[in-house]
């Protein structure tokens, strides 16, 4: 309650130093993984969708299945999902992305591309891995559609009950 302002600032400074030290330690743990063309490759998955993602330094162009992201993902929310890893790492507009995605619907495909971009970003710049991991983008979202059961209309929905 009656804390000194200077102790709060000192504690914050110590936290920043510890965070910088953790980032440096994490960067030394994993090497940069690039192919012979200087790109980082990663696979992203979400629901039934699988995305293969290649990341290289550039002007921020994102190509999905040979089309621009604005053309392939027409909804702004889907484009927002795709760009989340870049926003967290503060790297928007610095990398070109080429992705091929198949399976599932548009929402699952956007999630798969996001997962692939996050993985590729962590492989291209290992120092960004703690930031992207803390945001939860490196973890595959394991939620999938529940299967339909016999004796039910859907996975859990029963048929309408008739008393008489």
Tab-separated table of N, CA and C in Angstrom:
chain	number	residue	atom	x	y	z
A	1	UNK	N	0.821	-1.192	0.000
A	1	UNK	CA	0.000	0.000	0.000
A	1	UNK	C	0.857	1.244	0.000
A	2	UNK	N	1.770	1.346	0.999
A	2	UNK	CA	2.605	2.533	1.124
A	2	UNK	C	3.940	2.334	0.420
A	3	UNK	N	3.938	1.653	-0.725
A	3	UNK	CA	5.176	1.334	-1.440
A	3	UNK	C	5.817	2.569	-2.037
A	4	UNK	N	7.115	2.514	-2.156
A	4	UNK	CA	7.890	3.603	-2.728
A	4	UNK	C	7.881	3.487	-4.251
A	5	UNK	N	7.762	4.587	-4.957
A	5	UNK	CA	7.733	4.578	-6.420
A	5	UNK	C	9.063	4.098	-6.993
A	6	UNK	N	10.152	4.407	-6.315
A	6	UNK	CA	11.464	4.019	-6.831
A	6	UNK	C	11.656	2.507	-6.782
A	7	UNK	N	11.094	1.821	-5.780
A	7	UNK	CA	11.234	0.367	-5.713
A	7	UNK	C	10.454	-0.294	-6.839
A	8	UNK	N	9.316	0.283	-7.196
A	8	UNK	CA	8.532	-0.250	-8.322
A	8	UNK	C	9.287	-0.127	-9.629
A	9	UNK	N	9.978	0.994	-9.813
A	9	UNK	CA	10.754	1.212	-11.035
A	9	UNK	C	11.950	0.265	-11.062
A	10	UNK	N	12.602	0.082	-9.917
A	10	UNK	CA	13.759	-0.813	-9.849
A	10	UNK	C	13.328	-2.248	-10.151
A	11	UNK	N	12.175	-2.654	-9.608
A	11	UNK	CA	11.684	-4.008	-9.857
A	11	UNK	C	11.344	-4.191	-11.328
A	12	UNK	N	10.786	-3.156	-11.930
A	12	UNK	CA	10.446	-3.233	-13.354
A	12	UNK	C	11.711	-3.340	-14.196
A	13	UNK	N	12.736	-2.591	-13.844
A	13	UNK	CA	14.011	-2.642	-14.554
A	13	UNK	C	14.651	-4.014	-14.438
A	14	UNK	N	14.539	-4.633	-13.267
A	14	UNK	CA	15.090	-5.975	-13.072
A	14	UNK	C	14.329	-6.980	-13.921
A	15	UNK	N	13.023	-6.779	-14.048
A	15	UNK	CA	12.206	-7.669	-14.887
A	15	UNK	C	12.587	-7.557	-16.352
A	16	UNK	N	12.868	-6.335	-16.812
A	16	UNK	CA	13.293	-6.123	-18.197
A	16	UNK	C	14.634	-6.794	-18.471
A	17	UNK	N	15.554	-6.670	-17.501
A	17	UNK	CA	16.871	-7.287	-17.659
A	17	UNK	C	16.744	-8.806	-17.703
A	18	UNK	N	15.871	-9.350	-16.859
A	18	UNK	CA	15.664	-10.800	-16.842
A	18	UNK	C	15.027	-11.267	-18.143
A	19	UNK	N	14.093	-10.467	-18.674
A	19	UNK	CA	13.447	-10.819	-19.944
A	19	UNK	C	14.459	-10.787	-21.091
A	20	UNK	N	15.324	-9.786	-21.099
A	20	UNK	CA	16.349	-9.688	-22.142
A	20	UNK	C	17.329	-10.853	-22.035
A	21	UNK	N	17.651	-11.237	-20.801
A	21	UNK	CA	18.553	-12.363	-20.580
A	21	UNK	C	17.903	-13.667	-21.053
A	22	UNK	N	16.595	-13.809	-20.801
A	22	UNK	CA	15.867	-15.007	-21.229
A	22	UNK	C	15.808	-15.087	-22.751
A	23	UNK	N	15.608	-13.939	-23.403
A	23	UNK	CA	15.574	-13.907	-24.871
A	23	UNK	C	16.939	-14.293	-25.434
A	24	UNK	N	18.012	-13.790	-24.828
A	24	UNK	CA	19.363	-14.118	-25.289
A	24	UNK	C	19.666	-15.599	-25.089
A	25	UNK	N	19.215	-16.159	-23.965
A	25	UNK	CA	19.438	-17.583	-23.695
A	25	UNK	C	18.654	-18.450	-24.675
A	26	UNK	N	17.417	-18.043	-24.957
A	26	UNK	CA	16.594	-18.808	-25.892
A	26	UNK	C	17.165	-18.751	-27.303
A	27	UNK	N	17.744	-17.606	-27.662
A	27	UNK	CA	18.315	-17.455	-28.995
A	27	UNK	C	19.521	-18.367	-29.169
A	28	UNK	N	20.270	-18.567	-28.095
A	28	UNK	CA	21.445	-19.418	-28.206
A	28	UNK	C	21.074	-20.903	-28.214
A	29	UNK	N	19.863	-21.244	-27.754
A	29	UNK	CA	19.460	-22.644	-27.698
A	29	UNK	C	19.172	-23.219	-29.078
A	30	UNK	N	18.472	-22.479	-29.904
A	30	UNK	CA	18.044	-22.998	-31.200
A	30	UNK	C	18.749	-22.273	-32.348
A	31	UNK	N	19.262	-23.038	-33.320
A	31	UNK	CA	19.885	-22.386	-34.483
A	31	UNK	C	18.827	-21.942	-35.490
A	32	UNK	N	19.205	-21.030	-36.353
A	32	UNK	CA	18.320	-20.576	-37.421
A	32	UNK	C	18.182	-21.706	-38.443
A	33	UNK	N	16.946	-22.007	-38.847
A	33	UNK	CA	16.696	-23.097	-39.790
A	33	UNK	C	16.204	-22.530	-41.114
A	34	UNK	N	17.072	-22.564	-42.131
A	34	UNK	CA	16.731	-22.034	-43.446
A	34	UNK	C	16.982	-23.096	-44.505
A	35	UNK	N	16.226	-23.021	-45.628
A	35	UNK	CA	16.497	-23.921	-46.754
A	35	UNK	C	17.580	-23.301	-47.633
A	36	UNK	N	17.899	-23.947	-48.751
A	36	UNK	CA	19.016	-23.471	-49.591
A	36	UNK	C	18.708	-22.142	-50.273
A	37	UNK	N	17.416	-21.747	-50.306
A	37	UNK	CA	17.039	-20.460	-50.898
A	37	UNK	C	16.946	-19.344	-49.852
A	38	UNK	N	17.307	-19.646	-48.608
A	38	UNK	CA	17.285	-18.638	-47.554
A	38	UNK	C	15.908	-18.392	-46.963
A	39	UNK	N	15.009	-19.373	-47.102
A	39	UNK	CA	13.656	-19.241	-46.562
A	39	UNK	C	13.492	-20.150	-45.352
A	40	UNK	N	12.596	-19.752	-44.464
A	40	UNK	CA	12.227	-20.613	-43.335
A	40	UNK	C	10.940	-21.323	-43.714
A	41	UNK	N	10.898	-22.657	-43.504
A	41	UNK	CA	9.717	-23.448	-43.849
A	41	UNK	C	9.074	-23.972	-42.569
A	42	UNK	N	7.747	-23.997	-42.560
A	42	UNK	CA	7.024	-24.568	-41.428
A	42	UNK	C	5.666	-25.065	-41.898
A	43	UNK	N	5.117	-26.001	-41.132
A	43	UNK	CA	3.780	-26.525	-41.404
A	43	UNK	C	2.862	-26.063	-40.289
A	44	UNK	N	1.700	-25.539	-40.664
A	44	UNK	CA	0.706	-25.111	-39.681
A	44	UNK	C	-0.557	-25.935	-39.840
A	45	UNK	N	-1.202	-26.232	-38.711
A	45	UNK	CA	-2.436	-27.026	-38.763
A	45	UNK	C	-3.506	-26.408	-37.887
A	46	UNK	N	-4.770	-26.535	-38.326
A	46	UNK	CA	-5.918	-26.075	-37.543
A	46	UNK	C	-7.151	-26.782	-38.086
A	47	UNK	N	-7.917	-27.434	-37.226
A	47	UNK	CA	-9.082	-28.236	-37.626
A	47	UNK	C	-8.652	-29.249	-38.682
A	48	UNK	N	-9.222	-29.208	-39.882
A	48	UNK	CA	-8.827	-30.146	-40.938
A	48	UNK	C	-7.870	-29.511	-41.941
A	49	UNK	N	-7.474	-28.274	-41.711
A	49	UNK	CA	-6.640	-27.549	-42.667
A	49	UNK	C	-5.153	-27.751	-42.363
A	50	UNK	N	-4.367	-27.866	-43.427
A	50	UNK	CA	-2.914	-27.989	-43.311
A	50	UNK	C	-2.287	-26.945	-44.225
A	51	UNK	N	-1.387	-26.141	-43.672
A	51	UNK	CA	-0.732	-25.076	-44.451
A	51	UNK	C	0.773	-25.309	-44.464
A	52	UNK	N	1.353	-25.210	-45.655
A	52	UNK	CA	2.811	-25.217	-45.809
A	52	UNK	C	3.222	-23.775	-46.048
A	53	UNK	N	4.131	-23.273	-45.202
A	53	UNK	CA	4.459	-21.846	-45.214
A	53	UNK	C	5.965	-21.653	-45.417
A	54	UNK	N	6.315	-20.755	-46.357
A	54	UNK	CA	7.697	-20.345	-46.579
A	54	UNK	C	7.791	-18.858	-46.265
A	55	UNK	N	8.799	-18.481	-45.479
A	55	UNK	CA	8.965	-17.100	-45.017
A	55	UNK	C	10.351	-16.607	-45.423
A	56	UNK	N	10.402	-15.409	-46.013
A	56	UNK	CA	11.694	-14.808	-46.370
A	56	UNK	C	11.588	-13.297	-46.202
A	57	UNK	N	12.698	-12.607	-46.001
A	57	UNK	CA	12.654	-11.154	-45.852
A	57	UNK	C	12.099	-10.510	-47.119
A	58	UNK	N	11.281	-9.485	-46.942
A	58	UNK	CA	10.687	-8.826	-48.099
A	58	UNK	C	9.871	-7.617	-47.702
A	59	UNK	N	8.816	-7.376	-48.487
A	59	UNK	CA	8.022	-6.154	-48.315
A	59	UNK	C	6.690	-6.392	-47.610
A	60	UNK	N	6.417	-7.618	-47.157
A	60	UNK	CA	5.177	-7.885	-46.442
A	60	UNK	C	4.089	-8.510	-47.295
A	61	UNK	N	4.429	-9.007	-48.489
A	61	UNK	CA	3.437	-9.660	-49.346
A	61	UNK	C	3.127	-11.051	-48.811
A	62	UNK	N	1.842	-11.379	-48.755
A	62	UNK	CA	1.422	-12.712	-48.324
A	62	UNK	C	0.639	-13.337	-49.466
A	63	UNK	N	1.177	-14.432	-50.018
A	63	UNK	CA	0.555	-15.139	-51.132
A	63	UNK	C	0.035	-16.475	-50.609
A	64	UNK	N	-1.253	-16.725	-50.779
A	64	UNK	CA	-1.861	-17.977	-50.334
A	64	UNK	C	-2.432	-18.691	-51.561
A	65	UNK	N	-1.940	-19.882	-51.832
A	65	UNK	CA	-2.366	-20.686	-52.984
A	65	UNK	C	-2.282	-19.895	-54.295
A	66	UNK	N	-1.212	-19.131	-54.448
A	66	UNK	CA	-0.991	-18.374	-55.682
A	66	UNK	C	-1.782	-17.087	-55.798
A	67	UNK	N	-2.574	-16.759	-54.779
A	67	UNK	CA	-3.366	-15.521	-54.797
A	67	UNK	C	-2.972	-14.647	-53.618
A	68	UNK	N	-3.197	-13.346	-53.744
A	68	UNK	CA	-2.900	-12.415	-52.669
A	68	UNK	C	-3.833	-12.688	-51.489
A	69	UNK	N	-3.379	-12.368	-50.276
A	69	UNK	CA	-4.186	-12.646	-49.087
A	69	UNK	C	-5.536	-11.927	-49.107
A	70	UNK	N	-5.586	-10.707	-49.681
A	70	UNK	CA	-6.855	-9.968	-49.725
A	70	UNK	C	-7.854	-10.640	-50.656
A	71	UNK	N	-7.341	-11.342	-51.660
A	71	UNK	CA	-8.210	-12.044	-52.600
A	71	UNK	C	-8.645	-13.395	-52.043
A	72	UNK	N	-7.719	-14.122	-51.420
A	72	UNK	CA	-8.035	-15.465	-50.914
A	72	UNK	C	-8.879	-15.400	-49.645
A	73	UNK	N	-8.452	-14.559	-48.689
A	73	UNK	CA	-9.204	-14.360	-47.448
A	73	UNK	C	-9.905	-13.008	-47.544
A	74	UNK	N	-11.116	-13.012	-48.076
A	74	UNK	CA	-11.831	-11.765	-48.338
A	74	UNK	C	-12.249	-11.061	-47.054
A	75	UNK	N	-12.566	-11.827	-46.005
A	75	UNK	CA	-12.990	-11.224	-44.740
A	75	UNK	C	-11.801	-10.615	-44.011
A	76	UNK	N	-12.000	-9.414	-43.489
A	76	UNK	CA	-10.921	-8.705	-42.790
A	76	UNK	C	-10.494	-9.447	-41.530
A	77	UNK	N	-11.427	-10.135	-40.865
A	77	UNK	CA	-11.085	-10.856	-39.635
A	77	UNK	C	-10.103	-11.992	-39.921
A	78	UNK	N	-10.241	-12.637	-41.068
A	78	UNK	CA	-9.326	-13.720	-41.428
A	78	UNK	C	-7.919	-13.178	-41.703
A	79	UNK	N	-7.848	-12.023	-42.359
A	79	UNK	CA	-6.545	-11.394	-42.612
A	79	UNK	C	-5.911	-10.934	-41.303
A	80	UNK	N	-6.747	-10.494	-40.366
A	80	UNK	CA	-6.260	-10.083	-39.048
A	80	UNK	C	-5.638	-11.274	-38.321
A	81	UNK	N	-6.280	-12.438	-38.428
A	81	UNK	CA	-5.770	-13.666	-37.802
A	81	UNK	C	-4.398	-14.011	-38.367
A	82	UNK	N	-4.259	-13.933	-39.689
A	82	UNK	CA	-3.004	-14.288	-40.348
A	82	UNK	C	-1.856	-13.380	-39.901
A	83	UNK	N	-2.133	-12.105	-39.699
A	83	UNK	CA	-1.078	-11.133	-39.376
A	83	UNK	C	-0.745	-11.046	-37.890
A	84	UNK	N	-1.463	-11.783	-37.033
A	84	UNK	CA	-1.212	-11.721	-35.590
A	84	UNK	C	0.236	-12.031	-35.194
A	85	UNK	N	0.873	-13.089	-35.739
A	85	UNK	CA	2.266	-13.341	-35.336
A	85	UNK	C	3.215	-12.181	-35.651
A	86	UNK	N	2.987	-11.509	-36.786
A	86	UNK	CA	3.832	-10.366	-37.149
A	86	UNK	C	3.596	-9.196	-36.206
A	87	UNK	N	2.344	-8.981	-35.789
A	87	UNK	CA	2.022	-7.878	-34.889
A	87	UNK	C	2.650	-8.091	-33.513
A	88	UNK	N	2.597	-9.326	-33.009
A	88	UNK	CA	3.170	-9.634	-31.701
A	88	UNK	C	4.682	-9.450	-31.711
A	89	UNK	N	5.322	-9.886	-32.811
A	89	UNK	CA	6.781	-9.782	-32.918
A	89	UNK	C	7.230	-8.422	-33.451
A	90	UNK	N	6.295	-7.547	-33.780
A	90	UNK	CA	6.585	-6.222	-34.328
A	90	UNK	C	7.402	-6.339	-35.618
A	91	UNK	N	6.972	-7.227	-36.517
A	91	UNK	CA	7.670	-7.461	-37.781
A	91	UNK	C	6.747	-7.326	-38.989
A	92	UNK	N	5.662	-6.585	-38.855
A	92	UNK	CA	4.710	-6.445	-39.958
A	92	UNK	C	5.355	-5.698	-41.116
A	93	UNK	N	5.197	-6.248	-42.316
A	93	UNK	CA	5.745	-5.627	-43.506
A	93	UNK	C	7.216	-5.911	-43.745
A	94	UNK	N	7.820	-6.818	-42.959
A	94	UNK	CA	9.246	-7.093	-43.115
A	94	UNK	C	9.516	-8.447	-43.779
A	95	UNK	N	8.492	-9.287	-43.880
A	95	UNK	CA	8.680	-10.621	-44.450
A	95	UNK	C	7.643	-10.899	-45.530
A	96	UNK	N	8.064	-11.616	-46.562
A	96	UNK	CA	7.151	-12.126	-47.577
A	96	UNK	C	6.796	-13.554	-47.202
A	97	UNK	N	5.528	-13.903	-47.386
A	97	UNK	CA	5.047	-15.236	-47.046
A	97	UNK	C	4.455	-15.875	-48.284
A	98	UNK	N	4.830	-17.131	-48.527
A	98	UNK	CA	4.217	-17.916	-49.596
A	98	UNK	C	3.659	-19.153	-48.920
A	99	UNK	N	2.349	-19.364	-49.037
A	99	UNK	CA	1.711	-20.479	-48.351
A	99	UNK	C	0.817	-21.259	-49.299
A	100	UNK	N	0.818	-22.580	-49.127
A	100	UNK	CA	-0.162	-23.430	-49.801
A	100	UNK	C	-0.960	-24.087	-48.695
A	101	UNK	N	-2.269	-23.987	-48.793
A	101	UNK	CA	-3.139	-24.505	-47.739
A	101	UNK	C	-4.237	-25.342	-48.365
A	102	UNK	N	-4.567	-26.454	-47.696
A	102	UNK	CA	-5.621	-27.330	-48.205
A	102	UNK	C	-6.407	-27.905	-47.039
A	103	UNK	N	-7.636	-28.307	-47.332
A	103	UNK	CA	-8.491	-28.926	-46.326
A	103	UNK	C	-9.218	-27.905	-45.481
A	104	UNK	N	-10.360	-28.310	-44.935
A	104	UNK	CA	-11.123	-27.450	-44.032
A	104	UNK	C	-11.773	-26.280	-44.736
A	105	UNK	N	-12.285	-25.356	-43.935
A	105	UNK	CA	-12.912	-24.150	-44.465
A	105	UNK	C	-11.975	-22.968	-44.333
A	106	UNK	N	-12.474	-21.794	-44.646
A	106	UNK	CA	-11.638	-20.589	-44.633
A	106	UNK	C	-11.110	-20.261	-43.238
A	107	UNK	N	-11.939	-20.433	-42.215
A	107	UNK	CA	-11.515	-20.119	-40.847
A	107	UNK	C	-10.391	-21.053	-40.398
A	108	UNK	N	-10.550	-22.342	-40.664
A	108	UNK	CA	-9.504	-23.299	-40.319
A	108	UNK	C	-8.234	-23.060	-41.108
A	109	UNK	N	-8.387	-22.680	-42.382
A	109	UNK	CA	-7.221	-22.407	-43.216
A	109	UNK	C	-6.467	-21.178	-42.717
A	110	UNK	N	-7.208	-20.149	-42.293
A	110	UNK	CA	-6.556	-18.945	-41.755
A	110	UNK	C	-5.790	-19.295	-40.478
A	111	UNK	N	-6.378	-20.116	-39.629
A	111	UNK	CA	-5.702	-20.549	-38.407
A	111	UNK	C	-4.462	-21.375	-38.711
A	112	UNK	N	-4.532	-22.217	-39.752
A	112	UNK	CA	-3.386	-23.039	-40.140
A	112	UNK	C	-2.254	-22.166	-40.682
A	113	UNK	N	-2.593	-21.164	-41.486
A	113	UNK	CA	-1.566	-20.251	-42.023
A	113	UNK	C	-0.932	-19.458	-40.884
A	114	UNK	N	-1.739	-19.016	-39.920
A	114	UNK	CA	-1.213	-18.291	-38.756
A	114	UNK	C	-0.229	-19.170	-37.979
A	115	UNK	N	-0.604	-20.415	-37.753
A	115	UNK	CA	0.262	-21.351	-37.034
A	115	UNK	C	1.566	-21.562	-37.800
A	116	UNK	N	1.474	-21.711	-39.129
A	116	UNK	CA	2.663	-21.899	-39.954
A	116	UNK	C	3.564	-20.675	-39.963
A	117	UNK	N	2.972	-19.486	-40.035
A	117	UNK	CA	3.760	-18.245	-40.018
A	117	UNK	C	4.495	-18.111	-38.687
A	118	UNK	N	3.809	-18.417	-37.585
A	118	UNK	CA	4.433	-18.317	-36.266
A	118	UNK	C	5.608	-19.285	-36.154
A	119	UNK	N	5.424	-20.528	-36.644
A	119	UNK	CA	6.509	-21.521	-36.594
A	119	UNK	C	7.689	-21.065	-37.455
A	120	UNK	N	7.394	-20.580	-38.666
A	120	UNK	CA	8.454	-20.146	-39.577
A	120	UNK	C	9.195	-18.918	-39.028
A	121	UNK	N	8.463	-18.010	-38.398
A	121	UNK	CA	9.069	-16.820	-37.808
A	121	UNK	C	10.042	-17.216	-36.691
A	122	UNK	N	9.649	-18.194	-35.885
A	122	UNK	CA	10.513	-18.672	-34.805
A	122	UNK	C	11.745	-19.384	-35.366
A	123	UNK	N	11.627	-19.984	-36.548
A	123	UNK	CA	12.781	-20.658	-37.160
A	123	UNK	C	13.701	-19.665	-37.858
A	124	UNK	N	13.118	-18.586	-38.408
A	124	UNK	CA	13.949	-17.583	-39.087
A	124	UNK	C	14.672	-16.706	-38.077
A	125	UNK	N	13.937	-16.260	-37.051
A	125	UNK	CA	14.518	-15.422	-35.989
A	125	UNK	C	14.305	-16.117	-34.650
A	126	UNK	N	15.215	-16.999	-34.230
A	126	UNK	CA	15.030	-17.734	-32.974
A	126	UNK	C	14.858	-16.831	-31.747
A	127	UNK	N	15.342	-15.597	-31.802
A	127	UNK	CA	15.185	-14.680	-30.667
A	127	UNK	C	13.728	-14.289	-30.451
A	128	UNK	N	12.884	-14.419	-31.498
A	128	UNK	CA	11.465	-14.067	-31.379
A	128	UNK	C	10.638	-15.202	-30.781
A	129	UNK	N	11.225	-16.384	-30.656
A	129	UNK	CA	10.464	-17.550	-30.192
A	129	UNK	C	9.752	-17.316	-28.845
A	130	UNK	N	10.405	-16.743	-27.824
A	130	UNK	CA	9.690	-16.530	-26.554
A	130	UNK	C	8.470	-15.612	-26.693
A	131	UNK	N	8.581	-14.568	-27.525
A	131	UNK	CA	7.446	-13.660	-27.734
A	131	UNK	C	6.265	-14.379	-28.386
A	132	UNK	N	6.568	-15.131	-29.445
A	132	UNK	CA	5.517	-15.815	-30.194
A	132	UNK	C	4.929	-16.947	-29.353
A	133	UNK	N	5.778	-17.609	-28.584
A	133	UNK	CA	5.308	-18.706	-27.739
A	133	UNK	C	4.419	-18.186	-26.615
A	134	UNK	N	4.800	-17.044	-26.033
A	134	UNK	CA	4.016	-16.459	-24.943
A	134	UNK	C	2.619	-16.072	-25.425
A	135	UNK	N	2.530	-15.638	-26.686
A	135	UNK	CA	1.228	-15.280	-27.260
A	135	UNK	C	0.398	-16.516	-27.588
A	136	UNK	N	1.034	-17.706	-27.568
A	136	UNK	CA	0.310	-18.953	-27.790
A	136	UNK	C	0.178	-19.351	-29.246
A	137	UNK	N	0.991	-18.770	-30.127
A	137	UNK	CA	0.851	-19.044	-31.559
A	137	UNK	C	1.616	-20.287	-32.012
A	138	UNK	N	2.535	-20.795	-31.182
A	138	UNK	CA	3.296	-21.975	-31.574
A	138	UNK	C	2.570	-23.276	-31.224
A	139	UNK	N	1.560	-23.177	-30.387
A	139	UNK	CA	0.807	-24.359	-29.975
A	139	UNK	C	-0.306	-24.632	-30.968
A	140	UNK	N	-0.397	-25.879	-31.420
A	140	UNK	CA	-1.458	-26.261	-32.350
A	140	UNK	C	-2.767	-26.342	-31.579
A	141	UNK	N	-3.803	-25.690	-32.092
A	141	UNK	CA	-5.123	-25.728	-31.477
A	141	UNK	C	-5.731	-27.093	-31.791
A	142	UNK	N	-5.849	-27.951	-30.783
A	142	UNK	CA	-6.231	-29.345	-31.014
A	142	UNK	C	-7.742	-29.555	-31.117
A	143	UNK	N	-8.526	-28.481	-31.010
A	143	UNK	CA	-9.984	-28.655	-31.076
A	143	UNK	C	-10.426	-29.002	-32.495
A	144	UNK	N	-11.126	-30.115	-32.631
A	144	UNK	CA	-11.677	-30.533	-33.921
A	144	UNK	C	-13.148	-30.875	-33.723
A	145	UNK	N	-13.864	-31.029	-34.814
A	145	UNK	CA	-15.296	-31.311	-34.754
A	145	UNK	C	-15.509	-32.697	-34.136
A	146	UNK	N	-16.435	-32.759	-33.189
A	146	UNK	CA	-16.750	-34.029	-32.542
A	146	UNK	C	-17.557	-34.906	-33.487
A	147	UNK	N	-17.282	-36.212	-33.472
A	147	UNK	CA	-17.956	-37.108	-34.405
A	147	UNK	C	-19.406	-37.328	-34.015
A	148	UNK	N	-20.244	-37.656	-35.015
A	148	UNK	CA	-21.642	-37.952	-34.787
A	148	UNK	C	-21.764	-39.338	-34.158
A	149	UNK	N	-22.650	-39.455	-33.172
A	149	UNK	CA	-22.891	-40.748	-32.539
A	149	UNK	C	-24.202	-41.337	-33.049
A	150	UNK	N	-24.266	-42.671	-33.077
A	150	UNK	CA	-25.517	-43.331	-33.481
A	150	UNK	C	-26.566	-43.100	-32.393
A	151	UNK	N	-27.829	-43.051	-32.825
A	151	UNK	CA	-28.912	-42.774	-31.884
A	151	UNK	C	-29.053	-41.297	-31.560
A	152	UNK	N	-28.253	-40.459	-32.190
A	152	UNK	CA	-28.312	-39.005	-31.984
A	152	UNK	C	-28.436	-38.332	-33.343
A	153	UNK	N	-28.977	-37.103	-33.335
A	153	UNK	CA	-29.111	-36.369	-34.588
A	153	UNK	C	-27.776	-35.794	-35.040
A	154	UNK	N	-26.995	-35.307	-34.066
A	154	UNK	CA	-25.642	-34.797	-34.337
A	154	UNK	C	-24.715	-35.432	-33.312
A	155	UNK	N	-23.634	-34.761	-32.945
A	155	UNK	CA	-22.705	-35.331	-31.975
A	155	UNK	C	-23.358	-35.492	-30.599
A	156	UNK	N	-24.109	-34.486	-30.182
A	156	UNK	CA	-24.762	-34.534	-28.871
A	156	UNK	C	-26.258	-34.285	-28.921
A	157	UNK	N	-26.736	-33.663	-29.985
A	157	UNK	CA	-28.149	-33.306	-30.109
A	157	UNK	C	-28.980	-34.559	-30.316
A	158	UNK	N	-29.991	-34.736	-29.473
A	158	UNK	CA	-30.883	-35.894	-29.599
A	158	UNK	C	-32.033	-35.572	-30.532
A	159	UNK	N	-32.702	-36.624	-30.974
A	159	UNK	CA	-33.928	-36.426	-31.745
A	159	UNK	C	-35.002	-35.866	-30.828
A	160	UNK	N	-35.997	-35.216	-31.415
A	160	UNK	CA	-37.057	-34.630	-30.596
A	160	UNK	C	-37.824	-35.733	-29.874
A	161	UNK	N	-38.008	-35.543	-28.582
A	161	UNK	CA	-38.700	-36.541	-27.780
A	161	UNK	C	-40.206	-36.333	-27.879
A	162	UNK	N	-40.926	-37.436	-28.131
A	162	UNK	CA	-42.380	-37.376	-28.181
A	162	UNK	C	-42.936	-38.253	-27.068
A	163	UNK	N	-43.658	-37.632	-26.152
A	163	UNK	CA	-44.168	-38.382	-25.015
A	163	UNK	C	-45.227	-39.387	-25.455
A	164	UNK	N	-46.074	-39.003	-26.439
A	164	UNK	CA	-47.147	-39.908	-26.898
A	164	UNK	C	-47.065	-40.121	-28.384
